[in-house]
Coordinates of C-alpha atoms in Angstrom, one line a residue:
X3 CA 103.2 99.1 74.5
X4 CA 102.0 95.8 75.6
X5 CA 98.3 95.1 75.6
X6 CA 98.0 91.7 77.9
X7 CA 95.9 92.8 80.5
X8 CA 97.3 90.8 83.1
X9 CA 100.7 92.0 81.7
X10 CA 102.5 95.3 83.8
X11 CA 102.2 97.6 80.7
X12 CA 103.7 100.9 82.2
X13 CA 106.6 101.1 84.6
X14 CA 106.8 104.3 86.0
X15 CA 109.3 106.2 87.5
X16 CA 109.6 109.4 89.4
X17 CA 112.7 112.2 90.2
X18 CA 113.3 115.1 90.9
X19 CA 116.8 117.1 90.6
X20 CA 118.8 113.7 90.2
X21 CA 119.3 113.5 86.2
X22 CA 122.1 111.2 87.0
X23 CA 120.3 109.0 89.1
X24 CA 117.6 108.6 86.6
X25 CA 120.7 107.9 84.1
X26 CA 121.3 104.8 86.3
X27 CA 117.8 103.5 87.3
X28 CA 117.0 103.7 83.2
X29 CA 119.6 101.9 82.6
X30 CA 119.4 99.0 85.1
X31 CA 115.4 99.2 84.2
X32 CA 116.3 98.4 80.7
X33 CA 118.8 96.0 81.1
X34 CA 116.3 93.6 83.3
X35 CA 113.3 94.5 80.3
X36 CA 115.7 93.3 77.8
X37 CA 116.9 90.5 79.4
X38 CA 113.2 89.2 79.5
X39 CA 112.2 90.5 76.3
X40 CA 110.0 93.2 77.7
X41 CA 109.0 96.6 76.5
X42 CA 106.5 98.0 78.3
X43 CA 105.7 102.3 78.3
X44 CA 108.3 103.9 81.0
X45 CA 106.4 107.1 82.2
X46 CA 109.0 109.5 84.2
X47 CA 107.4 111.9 86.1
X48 CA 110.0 114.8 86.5
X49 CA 109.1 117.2 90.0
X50 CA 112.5 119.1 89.6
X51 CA 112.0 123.1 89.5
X52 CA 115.4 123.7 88.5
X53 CA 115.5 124.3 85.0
X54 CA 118.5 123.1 84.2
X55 CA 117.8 119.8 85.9
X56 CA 114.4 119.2 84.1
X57 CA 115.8 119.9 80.8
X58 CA 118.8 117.1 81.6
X59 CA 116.0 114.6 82.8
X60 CA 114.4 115.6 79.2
X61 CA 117.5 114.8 77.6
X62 CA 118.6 111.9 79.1
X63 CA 114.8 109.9 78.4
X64 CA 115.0 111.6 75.0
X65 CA 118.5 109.1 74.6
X66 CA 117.7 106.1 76.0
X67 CA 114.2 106.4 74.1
X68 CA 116.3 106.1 70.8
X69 CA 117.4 102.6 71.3
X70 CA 114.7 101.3 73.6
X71 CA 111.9 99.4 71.4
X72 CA 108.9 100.6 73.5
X73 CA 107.6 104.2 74.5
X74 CA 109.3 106.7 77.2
X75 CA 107.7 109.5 77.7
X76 CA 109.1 112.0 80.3
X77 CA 106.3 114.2 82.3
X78 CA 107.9 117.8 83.9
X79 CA 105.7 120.0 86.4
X80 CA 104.4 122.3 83.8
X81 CA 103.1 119.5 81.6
X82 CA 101.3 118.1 85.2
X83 CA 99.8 121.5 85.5
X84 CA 98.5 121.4 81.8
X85 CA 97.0 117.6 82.9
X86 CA 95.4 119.1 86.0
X87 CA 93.3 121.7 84.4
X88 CA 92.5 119.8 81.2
X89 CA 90.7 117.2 84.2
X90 CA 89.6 120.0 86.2
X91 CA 87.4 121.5 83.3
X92 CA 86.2 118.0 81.6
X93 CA 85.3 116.0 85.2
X94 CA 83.7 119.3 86.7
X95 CA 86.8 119.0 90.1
X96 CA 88.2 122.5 91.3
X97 CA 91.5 123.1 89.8
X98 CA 93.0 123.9 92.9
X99 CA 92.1 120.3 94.0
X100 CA 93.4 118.8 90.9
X101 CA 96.6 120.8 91.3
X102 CA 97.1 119.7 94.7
X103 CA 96.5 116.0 93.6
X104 CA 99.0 116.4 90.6
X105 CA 101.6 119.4 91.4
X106 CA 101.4 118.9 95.4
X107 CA 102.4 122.4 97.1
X108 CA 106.1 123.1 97.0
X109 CA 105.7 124.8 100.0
X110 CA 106.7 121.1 101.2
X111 CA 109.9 119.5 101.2
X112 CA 108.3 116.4 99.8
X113 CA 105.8 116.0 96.8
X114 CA 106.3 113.0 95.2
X115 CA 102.9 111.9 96.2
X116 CA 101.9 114.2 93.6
X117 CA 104.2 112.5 91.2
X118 CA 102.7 108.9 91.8
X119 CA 99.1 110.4 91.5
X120 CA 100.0 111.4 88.0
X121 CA 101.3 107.7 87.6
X122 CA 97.4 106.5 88.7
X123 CA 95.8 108.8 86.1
X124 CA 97.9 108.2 83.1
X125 CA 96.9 104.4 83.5
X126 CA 93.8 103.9 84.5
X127 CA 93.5 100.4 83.3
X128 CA 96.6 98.3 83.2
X129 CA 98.4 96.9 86.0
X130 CA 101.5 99.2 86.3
X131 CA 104.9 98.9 88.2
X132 CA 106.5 102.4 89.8
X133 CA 110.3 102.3 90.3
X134 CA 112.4 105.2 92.5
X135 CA 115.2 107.4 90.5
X136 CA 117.5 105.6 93.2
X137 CA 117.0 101.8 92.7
X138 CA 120.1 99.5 91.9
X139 CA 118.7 96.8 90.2
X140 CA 120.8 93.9 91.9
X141 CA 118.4 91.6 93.7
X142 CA 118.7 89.2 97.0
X143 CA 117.0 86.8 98.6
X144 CA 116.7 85.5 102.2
X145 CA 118.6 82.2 103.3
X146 CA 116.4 80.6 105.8
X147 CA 116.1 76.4 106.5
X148 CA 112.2 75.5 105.3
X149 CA 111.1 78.8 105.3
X150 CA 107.0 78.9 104.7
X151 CA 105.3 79.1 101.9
X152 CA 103.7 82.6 102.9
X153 CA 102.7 84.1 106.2
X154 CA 99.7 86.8 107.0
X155 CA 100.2 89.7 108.9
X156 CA 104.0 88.6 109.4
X157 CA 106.2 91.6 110.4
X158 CA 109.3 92.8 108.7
X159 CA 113.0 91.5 109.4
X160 CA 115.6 94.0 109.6
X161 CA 119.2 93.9 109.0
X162 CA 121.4 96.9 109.9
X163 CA 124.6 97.1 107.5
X164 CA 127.9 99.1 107.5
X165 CA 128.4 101.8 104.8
X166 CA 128.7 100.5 101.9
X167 CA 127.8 97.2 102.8
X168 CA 126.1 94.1 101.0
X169 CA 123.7 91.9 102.1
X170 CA 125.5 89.2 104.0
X171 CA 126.0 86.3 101.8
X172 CA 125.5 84.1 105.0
X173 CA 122.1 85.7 105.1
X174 CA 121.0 86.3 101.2
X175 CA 122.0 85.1 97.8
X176 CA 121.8 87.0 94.6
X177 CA 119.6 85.8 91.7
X178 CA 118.2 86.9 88.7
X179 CA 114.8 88.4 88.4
X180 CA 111.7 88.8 85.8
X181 CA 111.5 92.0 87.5
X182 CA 107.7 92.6 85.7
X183 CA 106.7 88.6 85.8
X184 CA 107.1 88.7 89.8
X185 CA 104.6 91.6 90.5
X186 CA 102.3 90.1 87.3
X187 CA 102.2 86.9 89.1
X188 CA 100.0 88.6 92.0
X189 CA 98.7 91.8 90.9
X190 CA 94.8 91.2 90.4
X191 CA 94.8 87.6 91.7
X192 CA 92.6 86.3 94.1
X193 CA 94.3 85.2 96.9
X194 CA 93.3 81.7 96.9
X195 CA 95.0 81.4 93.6
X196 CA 98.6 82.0 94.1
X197 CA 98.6 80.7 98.3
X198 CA 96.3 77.9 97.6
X199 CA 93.1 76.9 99.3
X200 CA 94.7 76.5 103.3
X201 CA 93.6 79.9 104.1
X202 CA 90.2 81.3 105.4
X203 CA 87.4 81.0 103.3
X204 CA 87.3 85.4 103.6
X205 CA 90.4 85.5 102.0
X206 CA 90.4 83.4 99.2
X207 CA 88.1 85.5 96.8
X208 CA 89.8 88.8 98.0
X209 CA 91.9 90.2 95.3
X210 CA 95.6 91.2 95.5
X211 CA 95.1 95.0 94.5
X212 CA 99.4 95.9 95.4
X213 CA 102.8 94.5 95.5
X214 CA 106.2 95.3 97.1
X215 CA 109.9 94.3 97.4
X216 CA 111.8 94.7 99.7
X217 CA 114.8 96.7 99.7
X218 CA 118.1 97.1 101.0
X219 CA 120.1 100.3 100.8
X220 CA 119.9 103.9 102.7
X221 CA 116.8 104.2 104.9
X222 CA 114.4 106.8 104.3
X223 CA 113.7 107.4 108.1
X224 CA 114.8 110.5 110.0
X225 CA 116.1 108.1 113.3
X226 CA 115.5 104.4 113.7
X227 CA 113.6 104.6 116.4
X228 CA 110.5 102.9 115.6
X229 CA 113.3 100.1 114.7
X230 CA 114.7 99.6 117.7
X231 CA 111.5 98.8 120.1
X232 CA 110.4 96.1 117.2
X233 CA 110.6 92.5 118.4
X234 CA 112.6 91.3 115.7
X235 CA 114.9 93.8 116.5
X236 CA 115.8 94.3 119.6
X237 CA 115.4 90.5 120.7
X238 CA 118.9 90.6 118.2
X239 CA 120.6 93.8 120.8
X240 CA 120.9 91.3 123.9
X241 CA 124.4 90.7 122.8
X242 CA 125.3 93.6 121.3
X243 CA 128.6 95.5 122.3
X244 CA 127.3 99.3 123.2
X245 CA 130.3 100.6 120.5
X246 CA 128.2 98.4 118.0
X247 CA 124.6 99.6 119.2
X248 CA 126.1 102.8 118.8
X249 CA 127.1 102.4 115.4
X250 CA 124.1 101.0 114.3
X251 CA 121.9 103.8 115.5
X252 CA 123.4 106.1 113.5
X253 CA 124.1 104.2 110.1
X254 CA 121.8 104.8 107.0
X255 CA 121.9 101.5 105.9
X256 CA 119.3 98.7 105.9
X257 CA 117.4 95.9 105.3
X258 CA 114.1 95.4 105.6
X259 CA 112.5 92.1 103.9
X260 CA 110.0 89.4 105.0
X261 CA 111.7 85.8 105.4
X262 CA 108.6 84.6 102.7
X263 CA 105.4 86.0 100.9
X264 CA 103.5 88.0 103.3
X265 CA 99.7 88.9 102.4
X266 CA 98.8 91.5 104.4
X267 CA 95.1 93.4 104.8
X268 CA 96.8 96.3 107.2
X269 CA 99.1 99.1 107.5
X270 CA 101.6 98.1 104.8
X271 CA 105.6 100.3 104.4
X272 CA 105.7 101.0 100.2
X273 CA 109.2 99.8 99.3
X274 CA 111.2 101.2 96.5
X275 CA 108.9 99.2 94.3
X276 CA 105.5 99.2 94.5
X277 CA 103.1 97.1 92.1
X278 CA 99.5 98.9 91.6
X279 CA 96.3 96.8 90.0
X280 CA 94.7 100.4 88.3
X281 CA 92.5 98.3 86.1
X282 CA 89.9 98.9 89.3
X283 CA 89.6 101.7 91.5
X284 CA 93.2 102.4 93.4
X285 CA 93.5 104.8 96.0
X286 CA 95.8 108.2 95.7
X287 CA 98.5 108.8 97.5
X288 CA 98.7 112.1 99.9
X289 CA 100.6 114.8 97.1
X290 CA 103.4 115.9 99.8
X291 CA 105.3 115.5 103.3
X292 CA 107.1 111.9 104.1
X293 CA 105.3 109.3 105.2
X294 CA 102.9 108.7 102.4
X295 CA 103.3 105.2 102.4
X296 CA 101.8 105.6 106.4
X297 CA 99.1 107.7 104.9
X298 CA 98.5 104.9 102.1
X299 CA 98.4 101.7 104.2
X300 CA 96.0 103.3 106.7
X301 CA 93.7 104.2 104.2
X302 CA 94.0 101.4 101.9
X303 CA 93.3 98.9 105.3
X304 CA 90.4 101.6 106.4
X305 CA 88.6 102.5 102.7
X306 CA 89.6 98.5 101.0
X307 CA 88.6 96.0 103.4
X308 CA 87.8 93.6 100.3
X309 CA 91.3 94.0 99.1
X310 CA 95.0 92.7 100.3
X311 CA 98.2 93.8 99.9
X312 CA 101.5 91.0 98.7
X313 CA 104.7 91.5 100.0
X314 CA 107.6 89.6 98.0
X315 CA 110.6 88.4 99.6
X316 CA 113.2 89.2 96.9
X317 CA 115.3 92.1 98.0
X318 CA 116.1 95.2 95.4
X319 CA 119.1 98.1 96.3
X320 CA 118.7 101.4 96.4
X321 CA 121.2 104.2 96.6
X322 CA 120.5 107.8 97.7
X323 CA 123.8 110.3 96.9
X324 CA 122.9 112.2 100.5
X325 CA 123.8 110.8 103.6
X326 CA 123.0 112.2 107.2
X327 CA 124.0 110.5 110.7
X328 CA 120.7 109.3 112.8
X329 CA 120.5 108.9 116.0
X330 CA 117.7 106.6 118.3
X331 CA 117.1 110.1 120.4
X332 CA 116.9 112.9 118.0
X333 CA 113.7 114.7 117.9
X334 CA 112.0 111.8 119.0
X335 CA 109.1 114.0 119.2
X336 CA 109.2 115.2 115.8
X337 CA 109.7 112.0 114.9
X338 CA 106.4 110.8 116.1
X339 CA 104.2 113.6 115.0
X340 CA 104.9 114.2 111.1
X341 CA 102.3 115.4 109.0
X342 CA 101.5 111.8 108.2
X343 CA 101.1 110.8 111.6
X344 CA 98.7 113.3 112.5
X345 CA 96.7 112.4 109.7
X346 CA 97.0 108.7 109.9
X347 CA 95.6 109.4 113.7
X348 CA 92.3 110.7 112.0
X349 CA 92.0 107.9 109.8
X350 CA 92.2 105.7 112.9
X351 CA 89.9 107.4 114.8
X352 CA 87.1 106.1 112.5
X353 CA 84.6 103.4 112.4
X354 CA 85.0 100.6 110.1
X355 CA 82.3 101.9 107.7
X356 CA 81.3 99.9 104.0
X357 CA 82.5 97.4 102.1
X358 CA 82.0 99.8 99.0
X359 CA 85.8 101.9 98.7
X360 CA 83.9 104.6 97.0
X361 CA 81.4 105.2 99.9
X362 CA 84.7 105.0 102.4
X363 CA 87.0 107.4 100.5
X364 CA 83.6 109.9 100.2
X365 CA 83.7 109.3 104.3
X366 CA 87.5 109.7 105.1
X367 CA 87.3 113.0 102.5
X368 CA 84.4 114.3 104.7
X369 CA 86.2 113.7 107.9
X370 CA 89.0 115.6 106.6
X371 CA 87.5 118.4 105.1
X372 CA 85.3 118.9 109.2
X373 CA 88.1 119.0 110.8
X374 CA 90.1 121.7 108.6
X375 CA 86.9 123.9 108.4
X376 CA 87.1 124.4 112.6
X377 CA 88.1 127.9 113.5
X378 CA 92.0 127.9 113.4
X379 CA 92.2 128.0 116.9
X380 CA 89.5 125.4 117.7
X381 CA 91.7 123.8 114.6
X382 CA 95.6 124.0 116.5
X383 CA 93.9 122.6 119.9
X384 CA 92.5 119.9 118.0
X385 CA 96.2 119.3 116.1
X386 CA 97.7 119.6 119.8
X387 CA 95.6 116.9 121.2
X388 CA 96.4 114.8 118.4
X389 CA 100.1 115.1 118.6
X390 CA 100.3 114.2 122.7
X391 CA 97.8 111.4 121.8
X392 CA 100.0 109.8 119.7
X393 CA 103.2 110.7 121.9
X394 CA 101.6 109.3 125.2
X395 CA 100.7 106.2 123.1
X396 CA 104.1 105.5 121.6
X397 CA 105.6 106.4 124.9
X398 CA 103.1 103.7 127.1
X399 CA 104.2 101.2 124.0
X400 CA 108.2 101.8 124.8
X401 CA 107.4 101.2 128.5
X402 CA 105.4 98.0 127.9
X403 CA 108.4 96.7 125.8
X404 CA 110.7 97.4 128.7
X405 CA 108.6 95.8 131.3
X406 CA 109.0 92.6 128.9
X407 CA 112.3 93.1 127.8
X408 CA 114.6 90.9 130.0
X409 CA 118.1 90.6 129.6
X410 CA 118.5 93.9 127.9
X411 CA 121.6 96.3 127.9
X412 CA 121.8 98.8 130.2
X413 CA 122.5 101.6 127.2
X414 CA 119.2 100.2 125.4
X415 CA 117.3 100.4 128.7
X416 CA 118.9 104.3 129.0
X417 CA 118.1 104.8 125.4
X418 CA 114.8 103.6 126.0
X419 CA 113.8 105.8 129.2
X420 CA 115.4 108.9 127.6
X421 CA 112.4 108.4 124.9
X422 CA 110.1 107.9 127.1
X423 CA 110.7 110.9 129.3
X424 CA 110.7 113.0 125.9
X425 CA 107.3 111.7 125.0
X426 CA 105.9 112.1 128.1
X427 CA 105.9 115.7 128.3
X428 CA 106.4 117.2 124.6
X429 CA 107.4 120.6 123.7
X430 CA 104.4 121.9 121.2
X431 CA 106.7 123.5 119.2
X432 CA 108.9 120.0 118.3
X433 CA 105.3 119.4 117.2
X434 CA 105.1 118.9 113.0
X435 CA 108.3 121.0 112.6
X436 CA 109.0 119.1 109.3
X437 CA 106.2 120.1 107.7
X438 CA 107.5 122.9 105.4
X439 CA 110.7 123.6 103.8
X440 CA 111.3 126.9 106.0
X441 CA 110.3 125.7 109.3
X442 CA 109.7 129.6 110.1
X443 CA 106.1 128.8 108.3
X444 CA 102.8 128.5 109.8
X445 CA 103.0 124.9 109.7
X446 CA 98.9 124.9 111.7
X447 CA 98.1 127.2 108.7
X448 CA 99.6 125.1 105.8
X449 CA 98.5 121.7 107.6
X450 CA 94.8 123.2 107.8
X451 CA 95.2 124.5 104.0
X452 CA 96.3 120.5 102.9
X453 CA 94.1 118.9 105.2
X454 CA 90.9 120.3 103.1
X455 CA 92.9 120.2 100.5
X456 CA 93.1 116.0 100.7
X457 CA 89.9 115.7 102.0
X458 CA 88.0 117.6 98.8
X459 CA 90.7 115.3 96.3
X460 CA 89.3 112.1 98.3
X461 CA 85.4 112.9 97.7
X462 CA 86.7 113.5 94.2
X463 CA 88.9 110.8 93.4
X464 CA 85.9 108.6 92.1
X465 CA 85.3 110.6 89.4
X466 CA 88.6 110.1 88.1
X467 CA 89.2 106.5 88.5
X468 CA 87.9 103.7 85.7
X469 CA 87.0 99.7 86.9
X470 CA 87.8 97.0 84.0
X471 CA 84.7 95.5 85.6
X472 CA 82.2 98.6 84.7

C-alpha cells in the first residue's frame, strides 16, 4: 500500500447482491490505477445477505487480487459484526450502537451507510477515495466558452438524456483521468492553495476535508421533482414540446455536473465518487434509508463550519441494471418526507453552535437522542409536524417559482399546481412510507428506534476517530 500521506492510499468500494457489477467497477478501477502506475489497498465492503452472492463477491476480489500488485481485501456482514464488537469492547461504545454504525438494520431497504462507516474506520488516517459497484469509468467534461476558474456556492447543471444516451459531444468531451491525482490535488488543502489568494480572507486557511465528481448515468431519485422547479432547469422547459417534457419526466437518465470547480461550505449531493480527508476527524454517514448524502451535507455544513467541500467538474458514468419509470407527480408527498428529510429538518432546526466539530456532533447526538426518548405518541405528533413543515415549505417554494416563472408552459404550470395542491393538504399515511422494506412496519416505531440509535453513534463517534494533528 502506499504510504505518501498526501497520496489516496485506500479506494474503497461498496455492493451488495451485484457480483457482476463489482466484476466491472474492479476492472475499470484497475485499468485507470495501472494506467497511472498506482496501487493503492481496494477495501470492498460486501452488504449482500444472500449467500451465494457474498461468496461470488469473495471470489471475484479473490481473482483480481492475483494479478493486482497492491492489497484487496473484501469485507462481508459477518466480518463487520466481528469489527463492531471488537470496537464495542476495546472503546467502551454499546454494541448495539456500534452495530447500527457498521451493520445498519436490515429492516431498511438501504444500508450502505453502514458500508461507508466501515470505510471511515478501516482508515483512519489516510486520505481515501470510495467508488459505487456501479461506476463506468469513462469520463467527460463540460464544453463552455471562458468558463471560470471556480465558483462558491454555484448550483448544479443538469442534463436530462434518452436511454442509453451519452453525454452530448456538443456539450462534453471525453478525456483521460488520474482518477486518484484529481481528488489528491484537493483533499487536505487549504483553500487558498489550489483557488489562489482572490477569495475571502475566511476561506483561505479553511481546509478541503471532501471531494466529488460528477456523474452521468441512472438517477438515484425516486421522481425528479426537486429537478424540475430548479433555475437551471426549468429556465431550459420554456421551449420544450409537452411530448418531450413528458419524456423527460419519466427517464432515469442524467447529468448533473458544475460548469467549473465549485467549493462549497453547505448542503453538498455525494456523487458516485466521493473523496474523504480521514487523516482528521470525518463525520459518519447515517447506516441506512436513501438520502444519506442529505443527512451528510446538513451535518457536515452544521457540525464543520471550519471545513469546505470541492466539487470537480469532470464527469464519471454510472450504470444501475434496474430501471423504473418516474414521474414529476408520484408520491410527491413521500417524496418530500423520507427518513432523511425528517432528520435533516432537526438538524436545521438548530443553532449554529462551536467551531469545535467534536462539541457539535456531541450536540446534534443529544438533539437526537431528546427527541426519540418522547413518549411515542408525544414522539408521532412531533414526526407529523415535521413532515407538514417541510411539505408547506416545499409547497410555498413551488408557488414562489411560479409567481416568477414567466413564459412557462401551460403543462409545467399544471404540473406545478397539481404539486402544490398535494403538499398543501398531505395524507399522514404518504408520510415516511419508504422507510422499511415491508411498508406494513411501524415505520414511527423503527424511525424512533434509529433516531436514538444515530444520535447515541454521534456522541460516540469521537471516540473512534484519530487527527494526524494529535
Amino acid at each position: 500500500m502506499e504510504q505518501n500521506n498526501e497520496k489516496i492510499t485506500t479506494v474503497c468500494i461498496s455492493t451488495c447482491n451485484r457480483p457482476e457489477q463489482l466484476r466491472s467497477a474492479l476492472s475499470g478501477l484497475i485499468n485507470n490505477l495501472e494506467k497511472y502506475d498506482r496501487s493503492p489497498r481496494i477495501l470492498v465492503i460486501d452488504d449482500s445477505e444472500n449467500l451465494q452472492n457474498a461468496e461470488k463477491t469473495k471470489e471475484i476480489c479473490n481473482s483480481y487480487a492475483k494479478n493486482y500488485p497492491g492489497k484487496i481485501e473484501c469485507m462481508d456482514r459477518d466480518d463487520r459484526k466481528e469489527m463492531a464488537s471488537k470496537i464495542a469492547k476495546e472503546k467502551g461504545i454499546p454494541e448495539e450502537v456500534m452495530n447500527f454504525a457498521l451493520c445498519g438494520d436490515k429492516a431498511s431497504a438501504q444500508t450502505v451507510g453502514s458500508s461507508k462507516n466501515t470505510f471511515l474506520l478501516k482508515t483512519r488516517g489516510e486520505k481515501i477515495l470510495t467508488i459505487d459497484d456501479d461506476v463506468v469509468y469513462r469520463f467527460f467534461v463540460p464544453l463552455k466558452e471562458d468558463p471560470p476558474f471556480f465558483t462558491i456556492e454555484n448550483p448544479y447543471e443538469y442534463w436530462f438524456l434518452k436511454d442509453n444516451e451519452m453525454p452530448s459531444t456538443s456539450l462534453f468531451k471525453p478525456v483521460e483521468v488520474d482518477l486518484l491525482g484529481v481528488h489528491e490535488n484537493m483533499l487536505g488543502k487549504k483553500a487558498g492553495e489550489i483557488l489562489g489568494q482572490n477569495i475571502s480572507d475566511d476561506m483561505k486557511n479553511m481546509e478541503i476535508m471532501d471531494t466529488y465528481m460528477g456523474s452521468y448515468g441512472d438517477s438515484p431519485m425516486a421522481s425528479h421533482i426537486q429537478l424540475l422547479f430548479l433555475p437551471q432547469v426549468y429556465e431550459k422547459l420554456k421551449n420544450i414540446s409537452e411530448e418531450k417534457y413528458k419524456t423527460m419526466k419519466e427517464t432515469t437518465r442524467i447529468i448533473q455536473t458544475p460548469l467549473s470547480q465549485t467549493t462549497y461550505q453547505g448542503i453538498i449531493c455525494i456523487s458516485m465518487i466521493m473523496g474523504i480527508d480521514n487523516r482528521d476527524l470525518v463525520l459518519p454517514f447515517l447506516p441506512l434509508g436513501r438520502g444519506l448524502d442529505l443527512v451528510f451535507g446538513t451535518t457536515r455544513s452544521k457540525a464543520f463550519p471550519l471545513k469546505l467541500s470541492q466539487y470537480i467538474p469532470i464527469l464519471i458514468g454510472h450504470e444501475r441494471p434496474y430501471r423504473e419509470a418516474r414521474s414529476v407527480v408520484h408520491n410527491s408527498v413521500r417524496e418530500m418526507t423520507k427518513m432523511s428529510r425528517i432528520i435533516t429538518s432537526f438538524i436545521n432546526e438548530m443553532e449554529d453552535t462551536d467551531i469545535d466539530p467534536r462539541k457539535n456532533l456531541q450536540r446534534i447526538g443529544d438533539k437526537f437522542i431528546n427527541v426519540s426518548e418522547e413518549p411515542t405518541p408525544i414522539f408521532a405528533l412531533m414526526i407529523e409536524a415535521q413532515c407538514k413543515e417541510i411539505t408547506r415549505a416545499a409547497a410555498n417554494h413551488i408557488a414562489t417559482i411560479l409567481e416568477n416563472s414567466d413564459g412557462m408552459p401551460d403543462f409545467w404550470i399544471n404540473d406545478m399546481k397539481s404539486i402544490i395542491h398535494e403538499l398543501i393538504s398531505p395524507n399522514p399515511k404518504f408520510f415516511m412510507a419508504d422507510i422499511t422494506k415491508n411498508p406494513s412496519e411501524n415505520n414511527i416505531a423503527f424511525l424512533q428506534k434509529w433516531m436514538n440509535l444515530y444520535g447515541r453513534m454521534l456522541k460516540e463517534w469521537n471516540k473512534l476517530q484519530k487527527s494526524h494533528k494529535e
